[in-house]
Amino acid sequence: MLRQGTGAAIIEYKLSNDDIKGPFLQKLPGKMEDMRGSQGRSVMPSPREAIAEKFHMSEELLEALNPKTKFDQAGEIVLVADVLRTDSKWKIGRLEVDKSRQTVKAFAPSGELVAFFPATVGQQGKAYAERHA
């Protein structure tokens, strides 16, 4: 994500009981259709994956920023991407989904790139941005 302004891109976050309590999946189903009806953390196999999803980060990046963290204790401080802000005033004129690169770009009406997100591309070619606007 491109950020204009002075805010930090990485912030400290204190893990809560809700972050680590689950329920979490013991095993991912073979078909996405089998997850129908599951919501929130119950579709994640671990607290670490749920935190990565919450902050729209890959597990690998979360792990790299917090190499000795097990993500299993409330009160622990971790480094995460600062994506939960709600003060954004972006004006989006165009979205561009690139299936081959699995990305979504948001452009201002002027054509300036204002946001860039990784995306998960479904089997039927539908892209779902990992950041919820």
PDB file of C-alpha atoms in Angstrom, residues 15 19-20 24 46-49 51-52 59 62-63 65-74 76 78-80:
ATOM      1  CA  LEU A  15      -2.516  -9.309  20.977  1.00  0.00           C
ATOM      2  CA  ASP A  19      -6.942 -12.752  18.700  1.00  0.00           C
ATOM      3  CA  ILE A  20      -5.688 -16.026  20.144  1.00  0.00           C
ATOM      4  CA  PHE A  24      -9.483 -22.307  14.512  1.00  0.00           C
ATOM      5  CA  SER A  46      -3.958 -20.632  13.599  1.00  0.00           C
ATOM      6  CA  PRO A  47      -3.826 -17.343  15.500  1.00  0.00           C
ATOM      7  CA  ARG A  48      -0.782 -16.307  13.435  1.00  0.00           C
ATOM      8  CA  GLU A  49      -2.702 -16.710  10.178  1.00  0.00           C
ATOM      9  CA  ILE A  51      -3.446 -11.913  12.679  1.00  0.00           C
ATOM     10  CA  ALA A  52      -1.833 -11.869   9.222  1.00  0.00           C
ATOM     11  CA  GLU A  59       2.327 -14.857   7.195  1.00  0.00           C
ATOM     12  CA  LEU A  62       4.413 -11.181   9.876  1.00  0.00           C
ATOM     13  CA  GLU A  63       6.965 -13.850  10.823  1.00  0.00           C
ATOM     14  CA  LEU A  65       8.775  -8.752  11.586  1.00  0.00           C
ATOM     15  CA  ASN A  66       8.226 -10.925  14.682  1.00  0.00           C
ATOM     16  CA  PRO A  67      10.749 -13.786  14.409  1.00  0.00           C
ATOM     17  CA  LYS A  68      10.498 -15.119  17.985  1.00  0.00           C
ATOM     18  CA  THR A  69       6.752 -14.652  18.465  1.00  0.00           C
ATOM     19  CA  LYS A  70       4.434 -17.662  18.813  1.00  0.00           C
ATOM     20  CA  PHE A  71       1.206 -15.598  18.584  1.00  0.00           C
ATOM     21  CA  ASP A  72      -0.347 -17.553  21.433  1.00  0.00           C
ATOM     22  CA  GLN A  73      -0.310 -15.136  24.393  1.00  0.00           C
ATOM     23  CA  ALA A  74      -2.628 -12.204  24.980  1.00  0.00           C
ATOM     24  CA  GLU A  76       2.212  -9.792  23.618  1.00  0.00           C
ATOM     25  CA  VAL A  78       3.838  -7.563  17.751  1.00  0.00           C
ATOM     26  CA  LEU A  79       4.735  -5.466  14.712  1.00  0.00           C
ATOM     27  CA  VAL A  80       2.039  -5.262  12.019  1.00  0.00           C
TER      28      VAL A  80
END
